[in-house]
mmCIF file of C-alpha atoms in Angstrom:
data_model
loop_
_atom_site.group_PDB
_atom_site.id
_atom_site.type_symbol
_atom_site.label_atom_id
_atom_site.label_comp_id
_atom_site.label_asym_id
_atom_site.label_seq_id
_atom_site.Cartn_x
_atom_site.Cartn_y
_atom_site.Cartn_z
ATOM 1 C CA MET A 1 -178.131 -113.094 -54.190
ATOM 2 C CA LYS A 2 -177.364 -116.418 -55.856
ATOM 3 C CA GLU A 3 -179.288 -117.374 -58.993
ATOM 4 C CA TYR A 4 -179.131 -120.446 -61.234
ATOM 5 C CA THR A 5 -181.093 -121.788 -64.196
ATOM 6 C CA ASP A 6 -181.998 -125.421 -64.961
ATOM 7 C CA TYR A 7 -180.927 -126.326 -61.452
ATOM 8 C CA SER A 8 -180.979 -129.770 -59.776
ATOM 9 C CA LEU A 9 -182.874 -129.921 -56.471
ATOM 10 C CA LYS A 10 -181.439 -133.292 -55.428
ATOM 11 C CA ALA A 11 -179.298 -131.672 -52.725
ATOM 12 C CA HIS A 12 -182.287 -129.625 -51.510
ATOM 13 C CA ASN A 13 -184.680 -132.429 -50.560
ATOM 14 C CA THR A 14 -183.928 -135.162 -48.043
ATOM 15 C CA PHE A 15 -185.803 -137.791 -50.074
ATOM 16 C CA GLY A 16 -182.991 -137.390 -52.620
ATOM 17 C CA ILE A 17 -185.347 -136.946 -55.581
ATOM 18 C CA ASP A 18 -183.424 -135.710 -58.623
ATOM 19 C CA ALA A 19 -185.958 -133.160 -59.839
ATOM 20 C CA ARG A 20 -184.917 -129.910 -61.501
ATOM 21 C CA CYS A 21 -186.294 -126.397 -61.489
ATOM 22 C CA ARG A 22 -186.234 -123.764 -64.182
ATOM 23 C CA HIS A 23 -184.805 -121.093 -61.878
ATOM 24 C CA TYR A 24 -183.300 -121.176 -58.363
ATOM 25 C CA VAL A 25 -182.684 -118.129 -56.129
ATOM 26 C CA GLU A 26 -181.182 -117.697 -52.641
ATOM 27 C CA TYR A 27 -181.504 -114.422 -50.725
ATOM 28 C CA ALA A 28 -178.907 -113.746 -48.014
ATOM 29 C CA THR A 29 -180.252 -110.518 -46.448
ATOM 30 C CA ALA A 30 -183.595 -108.847 -45.785
ATOM 31 C CA ASP A 31 -182.763 -106.248 -48.429
ATOM 32 C CA GLU A 32 -182.137 -108.964 -51.008
ATOM 33 C CA ALA A 33 -185.472 -110.514 -50.019
ATOM 34 C CA CYS A 34 -187.129 -107.142 -50.691
ATOM 35 C CA LEU A 35 -185.621 -106.964 -54.182
ATOM 36 C CA LEU A 36 -186.598 -110.549 -54.930
ATOM 37 C CA ALA A 37 -190.139 -110.133 -53.560
ATOM 38 C CA ARG A 38 -190.815 -107.222 -55.928
ATOM 39 C CA ARG A 39 -189.917 -109.198 -59.052
ATOM 40 C CA LEU A 40 -191.017 -112.694 -58.076
ATOM 41 C CA SER A 41 -193.771 -114.020 -60.327
ATOM 42 C CA GLU A 42 -195.808 -117.218 -60.468
ATOM 43 C CA PRO A 43 -195.103 -120.040 -60.358
ATOM 44 C CA PHE A 44 -192.675 -120.146 -57.444
ATOM 45 C CA LEU A 45 -191.920 -122.544 -54.607
ATOM 46 C CA ILE A 46 -190.403 -121.482 -51.277
ATOM 47 C CA ILE A 47 -188.275 -124.175 -49.642
ATOM 48 C CA GLY A 48 -186.061 -124.532 -46.584
ATOM 49 C CA GLY A 49 -183.773 -127.468 -45.925
ATOM 50 C CA GLY A 50 -186.041 -129.754 -47.950
ATOM 51 C CA SER A 51 -186.701 -132.062 -44.998
ATOM 52 C CA ASN A 52 -190.479 -131.689 -45.351
ATOM 53 C CA LEU A 53 -190.660 -131.826 -49.133
ATOM 54 C CA LEU A 54 -191.546 -134.511 -51.685
ATOM 55 C CA LEU A 55 -190.917 -133.588 -55.320
ATOM 56 C CA THR A 56 -192.970 -135.576 -57.830
ATOM 57 C CA ARG A 57 -191.825 -133.772 -60.985
ATOM 58 C CA ASP A 58 -189.511 -131.112 -62.372
ATOM 59 C CA TYR A 59 -190.620 -127.663 -61.250
ATOM 60 C CA GLU A 60 -191.417 -125.289 -64.116
ATOM 61 C CA GLY A 61 -190.873 -122.138 -62.113
ATOM 62 C CA THR A 62 -188.643 -120.459 -59.533
ATOM 63 C CA VAL A 63 -187.511 -122.168 -56.337
ATOM 64 C CA VAL A 64 -186.634 -119.740 -53.537
ATOM 65 C CA ARG A 65 -184.590 -120.416 -50.412
ATOM 66 C CA SER A 66 -183.372 -118.233 -47.560
ATOM 67 C CA ALA A 67 -179.650 -118.015 -46.853
ATOM 68 C CA VAL A 68 -180.094 -115.360 -44.139
ATOM 69 C CA MET A 69 -177.678 -116.260 -41.348
ATOM 70 C CA GLY A 70 -176.803 -114.934 -37.913
ATOM 71 C CA MET A 71 -177.957 -114.967 -34.304
ATOM 72 C CA GLU A 72 -178.138 -112.079 -31.842
ATOM 73 C CA VAL A 73 -179.554 -111.409 -28.392
ATOM 74 C CA VAL A 74 -182.121 -108.622 -28.669
ATOM 75 C CA GLY A 75 -183.575 -108.662 -25.165
ATOM 76 C CA ARG A 76 -183.078 -110.003 -21.680
ATOM 77 C CA ASP A 77 -184.916 -109.826 -18.366
ATOM 78 C CA GLU A 78 -184.679 -111.659 -15.044
ATOM 79 C CA GLY A 79 -186.011 -114.937 -16.375
ATOM 80 C CA THR A 80 -185.758 -114.956 -20.177
ATOM 81 C CA VAL A 81 -183.584 -114.072 -23.139
ATOM 82 C CA THR A 82 -184.866 -113.061 -26.580
ATOM 83 C CA VAL A 83 -182.796 -114.233 -29.552
ATOM 84 C CA ARG A 84 -183.181 -113.196 -33.209
ATOM 85 C CA VAL A 85 -182.050 -115.817 -35.719
ATOM 86 C CA GLY A 86 -181.660 -115.737 -39.501
ATOM 87 C CA SER A 87 -184.187 -117.898 -41.325
ATOM 88 C CA GLY A 88 -181.479 -119.747 -43.250
ATOM 89 C CA GLU A 89 -179.727 -121.083 -40.154
ATOM 90 C CA GLN A 90 -179.882 -124.849 -39.649
ATOM 91 C CA TRP A 91 -182.302 -125.498 -36.791
ATOM 92 C CA ASP A 92 -180.430 -128.181 -34.857
ATOM 93 C CA ALA A 93 -177.226 -126.138 -34.913
ATOM 94 C CA VAL A 94 -179.247 -123.288 -33.408
ATOM 95 C CA VAL A 95 -180.594 -125.575 -30.658
ATOM 96 C CA ALA A 96 -177.020 -126.635 -29.867
ATOM 97 C CA ARG A 97 -176.024 -122.984 -29.465
ATOM 98 C CA PHE A 98 -179.060 -122.265 -27.286
ATOM 99 C CA VAL A 99 -178.094 -125.077 -24.914
ATOM 100 C CA ALA A 100 -174.422 -124.098 -24.872
ATOM 101 C CA ASN A 101 -175.383 -120.529 -23.946
ATOM 102 C CA GLY A 102 -177.719 -121.566 -21.132
ATOM 103 C CA TRP A 103 -180.895 -120.614 -23.007
ATOM 104 C CA TYR A 104 -183.528 -123.251 -22.364
ATOM 105 C CA GLY A 105 -186.758 -124.549 -23.871
ATOM 106 C CA ALA A 106 -185.694 -125.976 -27.230
ATOM 107 C CA GLU A 107 -183.981 -129.159 -25.985
ATOM 108 C CA ASN A 108 -186.891 -131.460 -26.899
ATOM 109 C CA LEU A 109 -186.768 -130.126 -30.464
ATOM 110 C CA SER A 110 -183.196 -131.340 -30.955
ATOM 111 C CA LEU A 111 -182.176 -133.027 -34.218
ATOM 112 C CA ILE A 112 -185.318 -131.962 -36.087
ATOM 113 C CA PRO A 113 -184.000 -131.312 -39.600
ATOM 114 C CA GLY A 114 -184.607 -128.141 -41.568
ATOM 115 C CA ASP A 115 -184.011 -124.421 -41.376
ATOM 116 C CA VAL A 116 -185.108 -121.798 -38.848
ATOM 117 C CA GLY A 117 -187.641 -120.302 -41.254
ATOM 118 C CA ALA A 118 -189.490 -123.614 -41.355
ATOM 119 C CA THR A 119 -190.058 -123.540 -37.586
ATOM 120 C CA ALA A 120 -192.281 -120.495 -38.086
ATOM 121 C CA VAL A 121 -194.169 -122.036 -41.002
ATOM 122 C CA GLN A 122 -194.550 -125.636 -39.888
ATOM 123 C CA ASN A 123 -194.652 -125.162 -36.099
ATOM 124 C CA ILE A 124 -192.304 -128.105 -35.692
ATOM 125 C CA GLY A 125 -192.815 -130.244 -32.620
ATOM 126 C CA ALA A 126 -191.533 -133.310 -30.792
ATOM 127 C CA TYR A 127 -191.552 -134.874 -27.348
ATOM 128 C CA GLY A 128 -194.148 -132.548 -25.865
ATOM 129 C CA ALA A 129 -192.682 -129.293 -27.229
ATOM 130 C CA GLU A 130 -193.568 -127.090 -30.200
ATOM 131 C CA ALA A 131 -191.807 -124.174 -31.855
ATOM 132 C CA CYS A 132 -194.738 -121.900 -31.021
ATOM 133 C CA ASP A 133 -193.844 -122.339 -27.329
ATOM 134 C CA LEU A 134 -190.717 -120.293 -28.098
ATOM 135 C CA ILE A 135 -191.498 -118.029 -31.067
ATOM 136 C CA GLU A 136 -191.943 -114.365 -30.162
ATOM 137 C CA GLN A 137 -192.186 -112.832 -33.629
ATOM 138 C CA VAL A 138 -191.441 -113.444 -37.292
ATOM 139 C CA GLU A 139 -189.834 -110.957 -39.663
ATOM 140 C CA ALA A 140 -190.747 -111.294 -43.318
ATOM 141 C CA VAL A 141 -191.013 -109.481 -46.634
ATOM 142 C CA ALA A 142 -194.319 -109.235 -48.473
ATOM 143 C CA ILE A 143 -194.186 -110.778 -51.934
ATOM 144 C CA GLY A 144 -195.355 -108.212 -54.458
ATOM 145 C CA ASN A 145 -194.542 -104.898 -52.810
ATOM 146 C CA GLY A 146 -191.335 -105.957 -51.045
ATOM 147 C CA GLN A 147 -192.323 -104.344 -47.750
ATOM 148 C CA LYS A 148 -190.728 -105.592 -44.521
ATOM 149 C CA VAL A 149 -193.186 -106.697 -41.846
ATOM 150 C CA THR A 150 -192.908 -107.974 -38.288
ATOM 151 C CA ILE A 151 -195.604 -110.436 -37.217
ATOM 152 C CA ASN A 152 -196.256 -111.347 -33.599
ATOM 153 C CA ALA A 153 -196.525 -115.074 -32.851
ATOM 154 C CA ALA A 154 -200.086 -114.617 -31.566
ATOM 155 C CA ASP A 155 -201.138 -113.468 -35.051
ATOM 156 C CA CYS A 156 -199.717 -116.571 -36.742
ATOM 157 C CA CYS A 157 -202.528 -118.827 -35.384
ATOM 158 C CA TYR A 158 -200.225 -121.690 -34.515
ATOM 159 C CA GLY A 159 -201.707 -125.157 -34.148
ATOM 160 C CA TYR A 160 -200.553 -128.744 -34.549
ATOM 161 C CA ARG A 161 -198.125 -128.513 -37.504
ATOM 162 C CA GLN A 162 -200.085 -125.497 -38.712
ATOM 163 C CA SER A 163 -199.809 -121.745 -39.068
ATOM 164 C CA ARG A 164 -201.240 -118.993 -41.237
ATOM 165 C CA PHE A 165 -198.033 -119.270 -43.290
ATOM 166 C CA LYS A 166 -199.276 -122.717 -44.402
ATOM 167 C CA GLN A 167 -202.835 -121.539 -44.941
ATOM 168 C CA GLU A 168 -204.031 -118.118 -46.102
ATOM 169 C CA TRP A 169 -200.519 -116.619 -46.012
ATOM 170 C CA LYS A 170 -198.966 -119.331 -48.172
ATOM 171 C CA ASN A 171 -196.684 -117.751 -50.803
ATOM 172 C CA HIS A 172 -197.379 -114.275 -49.398
ATOM 173 C CA TYR A 173 -194.098 -113.786 -47.519
ATOM 174 C CA LEU A 174 -190.372 -114.456 -47.606
ATOM 175 C CA ILE A 175 -189.291 -115.063 -44.006
ATOM 176 C CA THR A 176 -185.994 -113.437 -43.023
ATOM 177 C CA HIS A 177 -185.740 -113.810 -39.222
ATOM 178 C CA VAL A 178 -187.438 -115.603 -36.338
ATOM 179 C CA THR A 179 -187.178 -114.315 -32.772
ATOM 180 C CA TYR A 180 -187.409 -116.805 -29.905
ATOM 181 C CA ARG A 181 -187.928 -116.234 -26.197
ATOM 182 C CA LEU A 182 -186.003 -118.757 -24.105
ATOM 183 C CA SER A 183 -185.828 -119.356 -20.383
ATOM 184 C CA LEU A 184 -182.740 -118.743 -18.274
ATOM 185 C CA THR A 185 -183.951 -121.472 -15.919
ATOM 186 C CA PHE A 186 -183.811 -125.095 -17.064
ATOM 187 C CA ARG A 187 -187.149 -126.896 -16.609
ATOM 188 C CA PRO A 188 -186.858 -130.285 -18.316
ATOM 189 C CA ARG A 189 -189.867 -131.899 -19.985
ATOM 190 C CA LEU A 190 -189.435 -135.632 -19.524
ATOM 191 C CA ASP A 191 -192.940 -137.085 -19.648
ATOM 192 C CA TYR A 192 -193.234 -137.689 -23.389
ATOM 193 C CA GLY A 193 -192.189 -140.897 -25.142
ATOM 194 C CA ASN A 194 -189.296 -142.867 -23.683
ATOM 195 C CA ILE A 195 -187.175 -139.931 -22.521
ATOM 196 C CA LYS A 196 -187.179 -141.041 -18.876
ATOM 197 C CA SER A 197 -186.228 -144.622 -19.681
ATOM 198 C CA VAL A 198 -183.304 -143.533 -21.857
ATOM 199 C CA LEU A 199 -182.062 -141.225 -19.112
ATOM 200 C CA GLN A 200 -182.436 -144.029 -16.555
ATOM 201 C CA GLN A 201 -180.421 -146.360 -18.788
ATOM 202 C CA ARG A 202 -177.682 -143.744 -18.669
ATOM 203 C CA GLY A 203 -177.896 -143.465 -14.894
ATOM 204 C CA ILE A 204 -179.253 -139.919 -15.043
ATOM 205 C CA GLY A 205 -181.982 -138.850 -12.632
ATOM 206 C CA GLN A 206 -181.837 -135.080 -12.913
ATOM 207 C CA PRO A 207 -180.495 -134.279 -16.398
ATOM 208 C CA THR A 208 -178.728 -131.134 -17.464
ATOM 209 C CA ALA A 209 -179.981 -129.479 -20.640
ATOM 210 C CA GLN A 210 -177.101 -131.021 -22.593
ATOM 211 C CA GLN A 211 -177.891 -134.489 -21.207
ATOM 212 C CA LEU A 212 -181.527 -134.084 -22.202
ATOM 213 C CA ARG A 213 -180.522 -132.924 -25.677
ATOM 214 C CA ASP A 214 -178.160 -135.907 -26.005
ATOM 215 C CA ALA A 215 -180.966 -138.278 -24.979
ATOM 216 C CA ILE A 216 -183.383 -136.773 -27.512
ATOM 217 C CA ILE A 217 -180.747 -137.083 -30.242
ATOM 218 C CA ALA A 218 -180.116 -140.734 -29.321
ATOM 219 C CA ILE A 219 -183.828 -141.536 -29.428
ATOM 220 C CA ARG A 220 -184.297 -139.902 -32.821
ATOM 221 C CA ARG A 221 -181.218 -141.576 -34.297
ATOM 222 C CA GLU A 222 -182.403 -144.955 -33.057
ATOM 223 C CA LYS A 223 -185.783 -144.784 -34.750
ATOM 224 C CA LEU A 224 -185.263 -142.446 -37.720
ATOM 225 C CA PRO A 225 -183.039 -143.227 -40.719
ATOM 226 C CA ASP A 226 -180.228 -140.893 -41.733
ATOM 227 C CA PRO A 227 -181.276 -139.134 -44.988
ATOM 228 C CA GLN A 228 -177.662 -139.364 -46.169
ATOM 229 C CA VAL A 229 -177.993 -143.153 -46.061
ATOM 230 C CA GLN A 230 -181.658 -143.641 -46.971
ATOM 231 C CA GLY A 231 -183.735 -140.773 -48.344
ATOM 232 C CA ASN A 232 -186.673 -139.755 -46.158
ATOM 233 C CA ALA A 233 -188.488 -136.736 -44.753
ATOM 234 C CA GLY A 234 -188.881 -137.913 -41.173
ATOM 235 C CA SER A 235 -192.477 -138.317 -40.059
ATOM 236 C CA PHE A 236 -194.481 -138.475 -43.274
ATOM 237 C CA PHE A 237 -197.956 -138.334 -41.709
ATOM 238 C CA MET A 238 -199.532 -136.147 -39.046
ATOM 239 C CA ASN A 239 -200.998 -137.846 -35.989
ATOM 240 C CA PRO A 240 -204.779 -137.520 -36.339
ATOM 241 C CA MET A 241 -206.988 -135.841 -33.767
ATOM 242 C CA VAL A 242 -210.200 -137.828 -33.243
ATOM 243 C CA GLU A 243 -213.444 -137.086 -31.476
ATOM 244 C CA ARG A 244 -214.027 -138.646 -28.078
ATOM 245 C CA SER A 245 -216.761 -141.006 -29.348
ATOM 246 C CA LYS A 246 -214.517 -142.355 -32.116
ATOM 247 C CA PHE A 247 -211.619 -142.749 -29.706
ATOM 248 C CA GLU A 248 -213.732 -144.724 -27.220
ATOM 249 C CA GLU A 249 -215.019 -146.962 -29.998
ATOM 250 C CA LEU A 250 -211.462 -147.759 -31.106
ATOM 251 C CA LEU A 251 -210.283 -148.273 -27.530
ATOM 252 C CA GLN A 252 -212.901 -151.019 -27.128
ATOM 253 C CA ARG A 253 -211.431 -152.777 -30.176
ATOM 254 C CA TYR A 254 -207.792 -152.048 -29.364
ATOM 255 C CA PRO A 255 -207.276 -151.795 -25.576
ATOM 256 C CA ASP A 256 -203.507 -151.412 -26.085
ATOM 257 C CA MET A 257 -203.912 -148.423 -28.425
ATOM 258 C CA PRO A 258 -201.550 -145.577 -27.475
ATOM 259 C CA HIS A 259 -203.103 -142.135 -27.336
ATOM 260 C CA TYR A 260 -202.485 -138.616 -26.087
ATOM 261 C CA HIS A 261 -205.069 -136.443 -24.391
ATOM 262 C CA VAL A 262 -205.736 -133.162 -26.179
ATOM 263 C CA ASP A 263 -208.881 -131.874 -24.473
ATOM 264 C CA ASN A 264 -212.254 -133.146 -23.248
ATOM 265 C CA GLU A 265 -213.509 -133.665 -26.804
ATOM 266 C CA THR A 266 -210.355 -134.838 -28.579
ATOM 267 C CA GLU A 267 -207.615 -137.473 -28.400
ATOM 268 C CA LYS A 268 -204.532 -137.833 -30.593
ATOM 269 C CA ILE A 269 -203.794 -141.314 -31.936
ATOM 270 C CA PRO A 270 -200.311 -142.076 -33.318
ATOM 271 C CA ALA A 271 -200.494 -142.588 -37.066
ATOM 272 C CA GLY A 272 -197.397 -144.789 -36.891
ATOM 273 C CA TRP A 273 -199.177 -147.243 -34.586
ATOM 274 C CA MET A 274 -202.116 -147.560 -37.002
ATOM 275 C CA ILE A 275 -199.798 -148.007 -39.984
ATOM 276 C CA ASP A 276 -197.911 -150.706 -38.073
ATOM 277 C CA ARG A 277 -201.181 -152.486 -37.161
ATOM 278 C CA CYS A 278 -202.034 -152.515 -40.858
ATOM 279 C CA GLY A 279 -198.815 -154.464 -41.483
ATOM 280 C CA TRP A 280 -196.861 -151.843 -43.358
ATOM 281 C CA LYS A 281 -193.751 -151.511 -41.173
ATOM 282 C CA GLY A 282 -190.699 -152.604 -43.185
ATOM 283 C CA LYS A 283 -192.746 -153.273 -46.333
ATOM 284 C CA SER A 284 -192.053 -151.842 -49.783
ATOM 285 C CA MET A 285 -193.845 -150.956 -52.999
ATOM 286 C CA GLY A 286 -191.203 -150.953 -55.668
ATOM 287 C CA ARG A 287 -188.391 -148.619 -54.658
ATOM 288 C CA ALA A 288 -190.424 -146.851 -51.967
ATOM 289 C CA GLY A 289 -190.841 -148.352 -48.528
ATOM 290 C CA VAL A 290 -191.813 -147.988 -44.882
ATOM 291 C CA HIS A 291 -188.972 -147.785 -42.391
ATOM 292 C CA ASP A 292 -188.498 -151.009 -40.428
ATOM 293 C CA LYS A 293 -188.161 -149.220 -37.066
ATOM 294 C CA GLN A 294 -190.738 -146.448 -37.400
ATOM 295 C CA ALA A 295 -193.856 -146.938 -39.517
ATOM 296 C CA LEU A 296 -194.471 -143.189 -39.658
ATOM 297 C CA VAL A 297 -191.427 -142.791 -41.917
ATOM 298 C CA LEU A 298 -191.496 -143.474 -45.659
ATOM 299 C CA VAL A 299 -188.115 -144.089 -47.274
ATOM 300 C CA ASN A 300 -186.466 -144.023 -50.678
ATOM 301 C CA ARG A 301 -184.968 -147.500 -51.022
ATOM 302 C CA GLY A 302 -182.894 -146.350 -53.989
ATOM 303 C CA GLU A 303 -183.683 -144.108 -56.968
ATOM 304 C CA ALA A 304 -187.413 -144.014 -56.176
ATOM 305 C CA THR A 305 -189.421 -141.346 -57.936
ATOM 306 C CA GLY A 306 -191.611 -138.941 -56.034
ATOM 307 C CA GLN A 307 -194.650 -140.525 -57.641
ATOM 308 C CA GLU A 308 -193.652 -143.969 -56.308
ATOM 309 C CA ILE A 309 -193.579 -142.542 -52.795
ATOM 310 C CA VAL A 310 -196.973 -140.883 -53.349
ATOM 311 C CA SER A 311 -198.404 -144.246 -54.492
ATOM 312 C CA LEU A 312 -197.125 -145.880 -51.298
ATOM 313 C CA CYS A 313 -198.566 -143.018 -49.255
ATOM 314 C CA GLU A 314 -202.014 -143.468 -50.817
ATOM 315 C CA ALA A 315 -201.980 -147.259 -50.309
ATOM 316 C CA ILE A 316 -201.194 -146.751 -46.614
ATOM 317 C CA ARG A 317 -203.878 -144.073 -46.228
ATOM 318 C CA ASN A 318 -206.473 -146.351 -47.816
ATOM 319 C CA ASP A 319 -205.552 -149.245 -45.490
ATOM 320 C CA VAL A 320 -205.727 -147.068 -42.364
ATOM 321 C CA LEU A 321 -209.089 -145.654 -43.429
ATOM 322 C CA ALA A 322 -210.500 -149.115 -44.139
ATOM 323 C CA THR A 323 -209.179 -150.554 -40.851
ATOM 324 C CA PHE A 324 -209.751 -147.710 -38.395
ATOM 325 C CA GLY A 325 -212.170 -145.372 -40.149
ATOM 326 C CA ILE A 326 -209.622 -142.551 -39.730
ATOM 327 C CA GLU A 327 -208.150 -140.447 -42.505
ATOM 328 C CA ILE A 328 -204.462 -139.719 -41.986
ATOM 329 C CA LYS A 329 -202.922 -136.783 -43.807
ATOM 330 C CA PRO A 330 -199.363 -136.209 -45.011
ATOM 331 C CA GLU A 331 -197.258 -133.791 -43.003
ATOM 332 C CA VAL A 332 -194.865 -133.559 -45.950
ATOM 333 C CA ASN A 333 -195.413 -130.911 -48.628
ATOM 334 C CA ILE A 334 -196.012 -132.819 -51.893
ATOM 335 C CA VAL A 335 -195.159 -130.829 -55.037
#
């Protein structure tokens, strides 16, 4: 177990905010997580790769991160393979290994930053796929008594960027492993966003899994800034779900409004489109700004504080509410 005091978190958040914490701990095994869970006291903050985190101040407590590594096949049948992965593994590297091994289903989640543990908490998603499509079970350690538990995916109540780990189970567990069930047959999902057009530009009609992964990576790199160049946390806001009546009212006003069908009562409207319509794309407030290619992304233009980014967030939320009558909520965890 690694432990540090008065520790800088700049390398642990992709916004590049130079906040510090009083105490920092990394656990590398389930047994270390058990020891840590028994002595962990408030306040504490559990982080992953920091790609969904905005720090607004120094943290006067303990920051905890998993460094549990490893990947192993734990089951196989005619059509699927079950793979257990350490929660500290970097997610996109795991997707690359899935594809290389002929284990399919995660291709559309390529290049999403963060660690494996975060997939179980956040239910990451992109291009018509979500982590909950793949997660079989989550292994964790209960904070307080240090007991190891195994939780089936069905008990995690996964929804759009939601899980019980973000709600009533928040700060109750240290995640050590996530087990995924992947297909041995490649069934590409191409109907979301501009995947088909990118493949067509490359002269690809029937992509392999690697070609689909490469296309997803190209799309994301085109529209999302590299955190090493310009600090950001990817999509800052969640796309709001709106009732049918509200959707139809907006569609009358904005016939070109993009939307995604959820069910008979609900439609999803892209938050980035609304932010763009409000004129925010490429604009700045001080050292915080909105990315010039994707209005859903807030960026650190250089030495911005977390509070500057929060102020920009609130200004955007107020404009969207005034213009569309819709409240958009941050996807990023603001601390």
